[in-house]
mmCIF file of C-alpha atoms in Angstrom:
data_model
loop_
_atom_site.group_PDB
_atom_site.id
_atom_site.type_symbol
_atom_site.label_atom_id
_atom_site.label_comp_id
_atom_site.label_asym_id
_atom_site.label_seq_id
_atom_site.Cartn_x
_atom_site.Cartn_y
_atom_site.Cartn_z
ATOM 1 C CA MET E 1 0.000 0.000 0.000
ATOM 2 C CA SER E 2 1.155 3.495 -0.721
ATOM 3 C CA SER E 3 -0.298 6.925 -0.336
ATOM 4 C CA SER E 4 0.059 10.143 -2.196
ATOM 5 C CA SER E 5 1.697 13.083 -0.492
ATOM 6 C CA VAL E 6 0.684 13.300 3.135
ATOM 7 C CA PRO E 7 0.179 16.809 4.536
ATOM 8 C CA SER E 8 3.007 17.511 6.948
ATOM 9 C CA THR E 9 1.131 19.566 9.501
ATOM 10 C CA PRO E 10 -2.437 18.415 10.086
ATOM 11 C CA SER E 11 -4.656 20.607 12.187
ATOM 12 C CA ALA E 12 -8.131 20.511 13.653
ATOM 13 C CA SER E 13 -9.394 22.695 10.830
ATOM 14 C CA ALA E 14 -9.619 21.774 7.169
ATOM 15 C CA PRO E 15 -6.333 22.216 5.294
ATOM 16 C CA SER E 16 -5.923 25.072 2.846
ATOM 17 C CA THR E 17 -4.624 22.781 0.091
ATOM 18 C CA PRO E 18 -6.712 19.989 -1.371
ATOM 19 C CA PRO E 19 -6.126 16.737 0.521
ATOM 20 C CA ALA E 20 -4.281 13.969 -1.269
ATOM 21 C CA ASP E 21 -5.918 10.714 -2.269
ATOM 22 C CA LEU E 22 -4.786 7.593 -0.444
ATOM 23 C CA ILE E 23 -4.018 4.781 -2.856
ATOM 24 C CA THR E 24 -4.091 1.121 -1.843
ATOM 25 C CA GLU E 25 -3.658 -2.025 -3.909
ATOM 26 C CA ARG E 26 -7.285 -2.027 -5.101
ATOM 27 C CA LEU E 27 -8.788 1.234 -3.882
ATOM 28 C CA ILE E 28 -8.553 5.001 -4.033
ATOM 29 C CA LEU E 29 -9.668 6.783 -0.872
ATOM 30 C CA ARG E 30 -10.482 10.335 -1.889
ATOM 31 C CA PRO E 31 -12.084 13.133 0.086
ATOM 32 C CA TRP E 32 -15.730 13.923 -0.484
ATOM 33 C CA THR E 33 -16.533 17.130 -2.328
ATOM 34 C CA THR E 34 -19.397 19.417 -1.406
ATOM 35 C CA VAL E 35 -20.923 18.636 -4.820
ATOM 36 C CA GLU E 36 -20.963 14.913 -3.992
ATOM 37 C CA ALA E 37 -22.447 15.529 -0.542
ATOM 38 C CA THR E 38 -25.169 17.685 -2.104
ATOM 39 C CA ALA E 39 -25.884 14.960 -4.694
ATOM 40 C CA VAL E 40 -26.227 12.330 -1.964
ATOM 41 C CA LEU E 41 -28.601 14.525 0.032
ATOM 42 C CA GLY E 42 -30.607 15.467 -3.068
ATOM 43 C CA GLY E 43 -30.951 11.910 -4.314
ATOM 44 C CA ASP E 44 -28.993 12.639 -7.508
ATOM 45 C CA ARG E 45 -27.107 9.778 -9.185
ATOM 46 C CA PRO E 46 -23.891 10.999 -10.794
ATOM 47 C CA GLU E 47 -21.993 8.628 -13.047
ATOM 48 C CA GLY E 48 -19.202 6.790 -11.320
ATOM 49 C CA TRP E 49 -21.240 5.465 -8.398
ATOM 50 C CA ALA E 50 -22.016 1.783 -7.822
ATOM 51 C CA ASP E 51 -25.708 1.063 -8.306
ATOM 52 C CA ASP E 52 -26.266 0.706 -4.552
ATOM 53 C CA PHE E 53 -24.262 3.792 -3.513
ATOM 54 C CA PRO E 54 -25.066 5.738 -1.371
ATOM 55 C CA ALA E 55 -26.089 3.564 1.545
ATOM 56 C CA GLU E 56 -27.925 5.006 4.549
ATOM 57 C CA GLY E 57 -24.682 5.686 6.454
ATOM 58 C CA ASP E 58 -23.358 7.709 3.510
ATOM 59 C CA ARG E 59 -26.500 9.866 3.570
ATOM 60 C CA VAL E 60 -26.070 10.453 7.304
ATOM 61 C CA ILE E 61 -22.432 11.549 6.888
ATOM 62 C CA ALA E 62 -23.267 13.799 3.911
ATOM 63 C CA GLY E 63 -25.850 15.533 6.097
ATOM 64 C CA LEU E 64 -23.257 16.287 8.784
ATOM 65 C CA PHE E 65 -20.673 18.048 6.596
ATOM 66 C CA GLU E 66 -22.283 21.472 6.973
ATOM 67 C CA ARG E 67 -21.869 21.308 10.767
ATOM 68 C CA ASN E 68 -18.447 19.624 10.501
ATOM 69 C CA PRO E 69 -16.616 21.176 7.532
ATOM 70 C CA GLN E 70 -13.274 19.773 8.749
ATOM 71 C CA TRP E 71 -14.614 16.333 7.769
ATOM 72 C CA LEU E 72 -14.127 17.394 4.132
ATOM 73 C CA GLY E 73 -10.386 17.816 4.737
ATOM 74 C CA ALA E 74 -7.460 15.412 4.596
ATOM 75 C CA TYR E 75 -8.258 13.992 8.029
ATOM 76 C CA GLY E 76 -11.984 13.689 7.464
ATOM 77 C CA HIS E 77 -14.217 11.438 5.416
ATOM 78 C CA ARG E 78 -13.394 9.785 2.120
ATOM 79 C CA LEU E 79 -15.152 7.988 -0.661
ATOM 80 C CA VAL E 80 -13.957 4.471 -1.418
ATOM 81 C CA VAL E 81 -13.330 4.079 -5.151
ATOM 82 C CA GLU E 82 -12.673 0.722 -6.782
ATOM 83 C CA ARG E 83 -9.524 1.162 -8.879
ATOM 84 C CA ASP E 84 -10.534 -1.451 -11.484
ATOM 85 C CA THR E 85 -13.910 0.141 -12.272
ATOM 86 C CA GLY E 86 -13.563 3.724 -11.023
ATOM 87 C CA LEU E 87 -16.874 3.334 -9.146
ATOM 88 C CA VAL E 88 -17.570 4.747 -5.678
ATOM 89 C CA VAL E 89 -18.379 1.683 -3.569
ATOM 90 C CA GLY E 90 -18.536 3.107 -0.056
ATOM 91 C CA SER E 91 -17.134 5.653 2.319
ATOM 92 C CA LEU E 92 -15.101 5.823 5.471
ATOM 93 C CA GLY E 93 -13.761 8.556 7.613
ATOM 94 C CA LEU E 94 -12.173 9.994 10.671
ATOM 95 C CA PHE E 95 -14.338 11.967 13.078
ATOM 96 C CA TRP E 96 -11.801 14.798 13.340
ATOM 97 C CA PRO E 97 -10.488 16.434 15.469
ATOM 98 C CA PRO E 98 -9.019 13.867 17.824
ATOM 99 C CA SER E 99 -9.834 13.965 21.533
ATOM 100 C CA GLU E 100 -6.801 13.488 23.781
ATOM 101 C CA GLY E 101 -4.948 11.814 20.912
ATOM 102 C CA VAL E 102 -7.772 9.450 19.959
ATOM 103 C CA VAL E 103 -9.738 9.743 16.705
ATOM 104 C CA GLU E 104 -12.756 7.659 15.754
ATOM 105 C CA LEU E 105 -12.971 5.724 12.468
ATOM 106 C CA GLY E 106 -16.172 4.748 10.689
ATOM 107 C CA TYR E 107 -16.624 2.797 7.459
ATOM 108 C CA GLY E 108 -19.156 1.237 5.131
ATOM 109 C CA ILE E 109 -19.022 -0.603 1.816
ATOM 110 C CA VAL E 110 -22.138 -1.077 -0.324
ATOM 111 C CA ALA E 111 -23.722 -4.531 -0.270
ATOM 112 C CA SER E 112 -22.715 -5.349 -3.851
ATOM 113 C CA ARG E 113 -19.005 -5.067 -2.947
ATOM 114 C CA ARG E 114 -18.926 -6.663 0.500
ATOM 115 C CA GLY E 115 -16.899 -9.787 1.117
ATOM 116 C CA ARG E 116 -13.982 -8.601 -1.035
ATOM 117 C CA GLY E 117 -11.828 -7.200 1.775
ATOM 118 C CA TYR E 118 -12.376 -3.580 0.712
ATOM 119 C CA ALA E 119 -13.447 -2.382 4.173
ATOM 120 C CA THR E 120 -10.350 -3.948 5.760
ATOM 121 C CA GLU E 121 -8.039 -2.500 3.108
ATOM 122 C CA ALA E 122 -9.569 0.968 3.436
ATOM 123 C CA ALA E 123 -9.695 0.953 7.258
ATOM 124 C CA ARG E 124 -6.063 -0.144 7.490
ATOM 125 C CA ALA E 125 -4.932 2.603 5.080
ATOM 126 C CA LEU E 126 -6.876 5.387 6.776
ATOM 127 C CA ALA E 127 -5.774 4.271 10.251
ATOM 128 C CA GLU E 128 -2.115 4.305 9.160
ATOM 129 C CA PHE E 129 -2.632 7.753 7.652
ATOM 130 C CA ALA E 130 -4.237 9.050 10.866
ATOM 131 C CA LEU E 131 -1.502 7.586 13.079
ATOM 132 C CA ALA E 132 1.075 9.583 11.112
ATOM 133 C CA ALA E 133 -0.526 12.811 12.385
ATOM 134 C CA PRO E 134 1.352 14.195 15.413
ATOM 135 C CA GLU E 135 -1.839 14.770 17.388
ATOM 136 C CA VAL E 136 -3.058 11.158 17.006
ATOM 137 C CA HIS E 137 -1.744 8.166 18.935
ATOM 138 C CA THR E 138 -4.831 5.944 18.702
ATOM 139 C CA VAL E 139 -7.528 5.251 16.119
ATOM 140 C CA SER E 140 -10.646 3.655 17.590
ATOM 141 C CA ALA E 141 -13.865 2.213 16.228
ATOM 142 C CA GLY E 142 -17.054 0.915 17.757
ATOM 143 C CA VAL E 143 -18.772 -2.188 16.427
ATOM 144 C CA GLU E 144 -21.903 -4.122 17.260
ATOM 145 C CA LEU E 145 -21.247 -7.753 18.101
ATOM 146 C CA SER E 146 -24.331 -8.612 16.060
ATOM 147 C CA ASN E 147 -22.258 -7.591 13.009
ATOM 148 C CA PRO E 148 -19.488 -10.223 12.912
ATOM 149 C CA ALA E 149 -18.336 -9.107 9.451
ATOM 150 C CA SER E 150 -17.542 -5.655 10.850
ATOM 151 C CA VAL E 151 -15.715 -7.200 13.808
ATOM 152 C CA ARG E 152 -13.585 -9.184 11.321
ATOM 153 C CA VAL E 153 -12.864 -6.005 9.310
ATOM 154 C CA LEU E 154 -11.308 -4.345 12.344
ATOM 155 C CA GLU E 155 -9.415 -7.430 13.473
ATOM 156 C CA LYS E 156 -7.969 -8.022 9.984
ATOM 157 C CA ALA E 157 -7.022 -4.327 9.772
ATOM 158 C CA GLY E 158 -4.879 -4.741 12.903
ATOM 159 C CA PHE E 159 -7.243 -3.282 15.516
ATOM 160 C CA GLN E 160 -7.377 -4.900 18.956
ATOM 161 C CA ARG E 161 -10.462 -5.273 21.131
ATOM 162 C CA TRP E 162 -10.310 -2.572 23.756
ATOM 163 C CA THR E 163 -13.513 -2.397 25.783
ATOM 164 C CA ALA E 164 -17.240 -2.977 25.789
ATOM 165 C CA ALA E 165 -19.472 0.069 25.531
ATOM 166 C CA GLU E 166 -21.285 1.223 28.641
ATOM 167 C CA ALA E 167 -24.678 -0.178 29.540
ATOM 168 C CA GLU E 168 -25.734 -1.240 26.053
ATOM 169 C CA ASN E 169 -27.118 -4.728 26.480
ATOM 170 C CA THR E 170 -29.216 -7.035 24.343
ATOM 171 C CA ALA E 171 -32.405 -8.650 25.603
ATOM 172 C CA ASP E 172 -30.399 -11.651 26.879
ATOM 173 C CA GLY E 173 -28.109 -9.359 28.904
ATOM 174 C CA ALA E 174 -25.012 -9.674 26.711
ATOM 175 C CA GLU E 175 -23.064 -6.570 25.782
ATOM 176 C CA ASN E 176 -23.727 -5.711 22.156
ATOM 177 C CA THR E 177 -21.155 -3.011 21.379
ATOM 178 C CA VAL E 178 -17.392 -3.204 21.704
ATOM 179 C CA ARG E 179 -14.559 -0.801 20.986
ATOM 180 C CA TYR E 180 -11.480 -1.611 18.967
ATOM 181 C CA ARG E 181 -8.313 0.426 18.646
ATOM 182 C CA ILE E 182 -4.971 0.545 16.928
ATOM 183 C CA THR E 183 -2.181 2.532 18.543
ATOM 184 C CA ARG E 184 0.923 4.135 17.116
ATOM 185 C CA THR E 185 4.060 2.215 17.902
ATOM 186 C CA ILE E 186 6.500 4.440 19.787
ATOM 187 C CA GLY E 187 10.082 3.298 19.503
ATOM 188 C CA PRO E 188 11.491 -0.172 18.865
ATOM 189 C CA ASP E 189 10.368 -1.618 22.236
ATOM 190 C CA ALA E 190 6.708 -0.674 21.857
ATOM 191 C CA SER E 191 4.571 -3.774 21.885
ATOM 192 C CA GLU E 192 1.134 -2.257 21.384
ATOM 193 C CA ARG E 193 -0.068 -1.770 17.845
#
């Protein structure tokens, strides 16, 4: 996996230069544009989108950009583009700015492209990108245990189970939400990653 030029000084606000795409073996992770967010919210269907894009989560994120303009920056949300077809097949993002060095990651791939490892590939790339920012030492993500595919995405991307969410229980009393994290390795003796 490689990435295009990484901004050298990330900040809590959106960068003044356009953010670089992140390129992986099979995907391009590129920032949303305001035009794309408007199209999602308006129900428009530009060319270059998979037939089942956007999913509900994409519509939710597109609706939050006005209140969170930094999410359109380098350390925000990105569209997942299949390199072979050029189609947008999902989105993922960082809920910037970080809090005490921790930034949240969210992701979703449309149903027609699930099971191909795209979510793992994208989550791994964006987590590595985030961990290169000086103000980030941990990338975390929450997942419902009722979604084992999403649990596997995080585990395959190198995230470790961290904790169960507070007081969210299923009818049988089992916890249904857990947190995963991946932490920047500091020095050669660091064992947590």
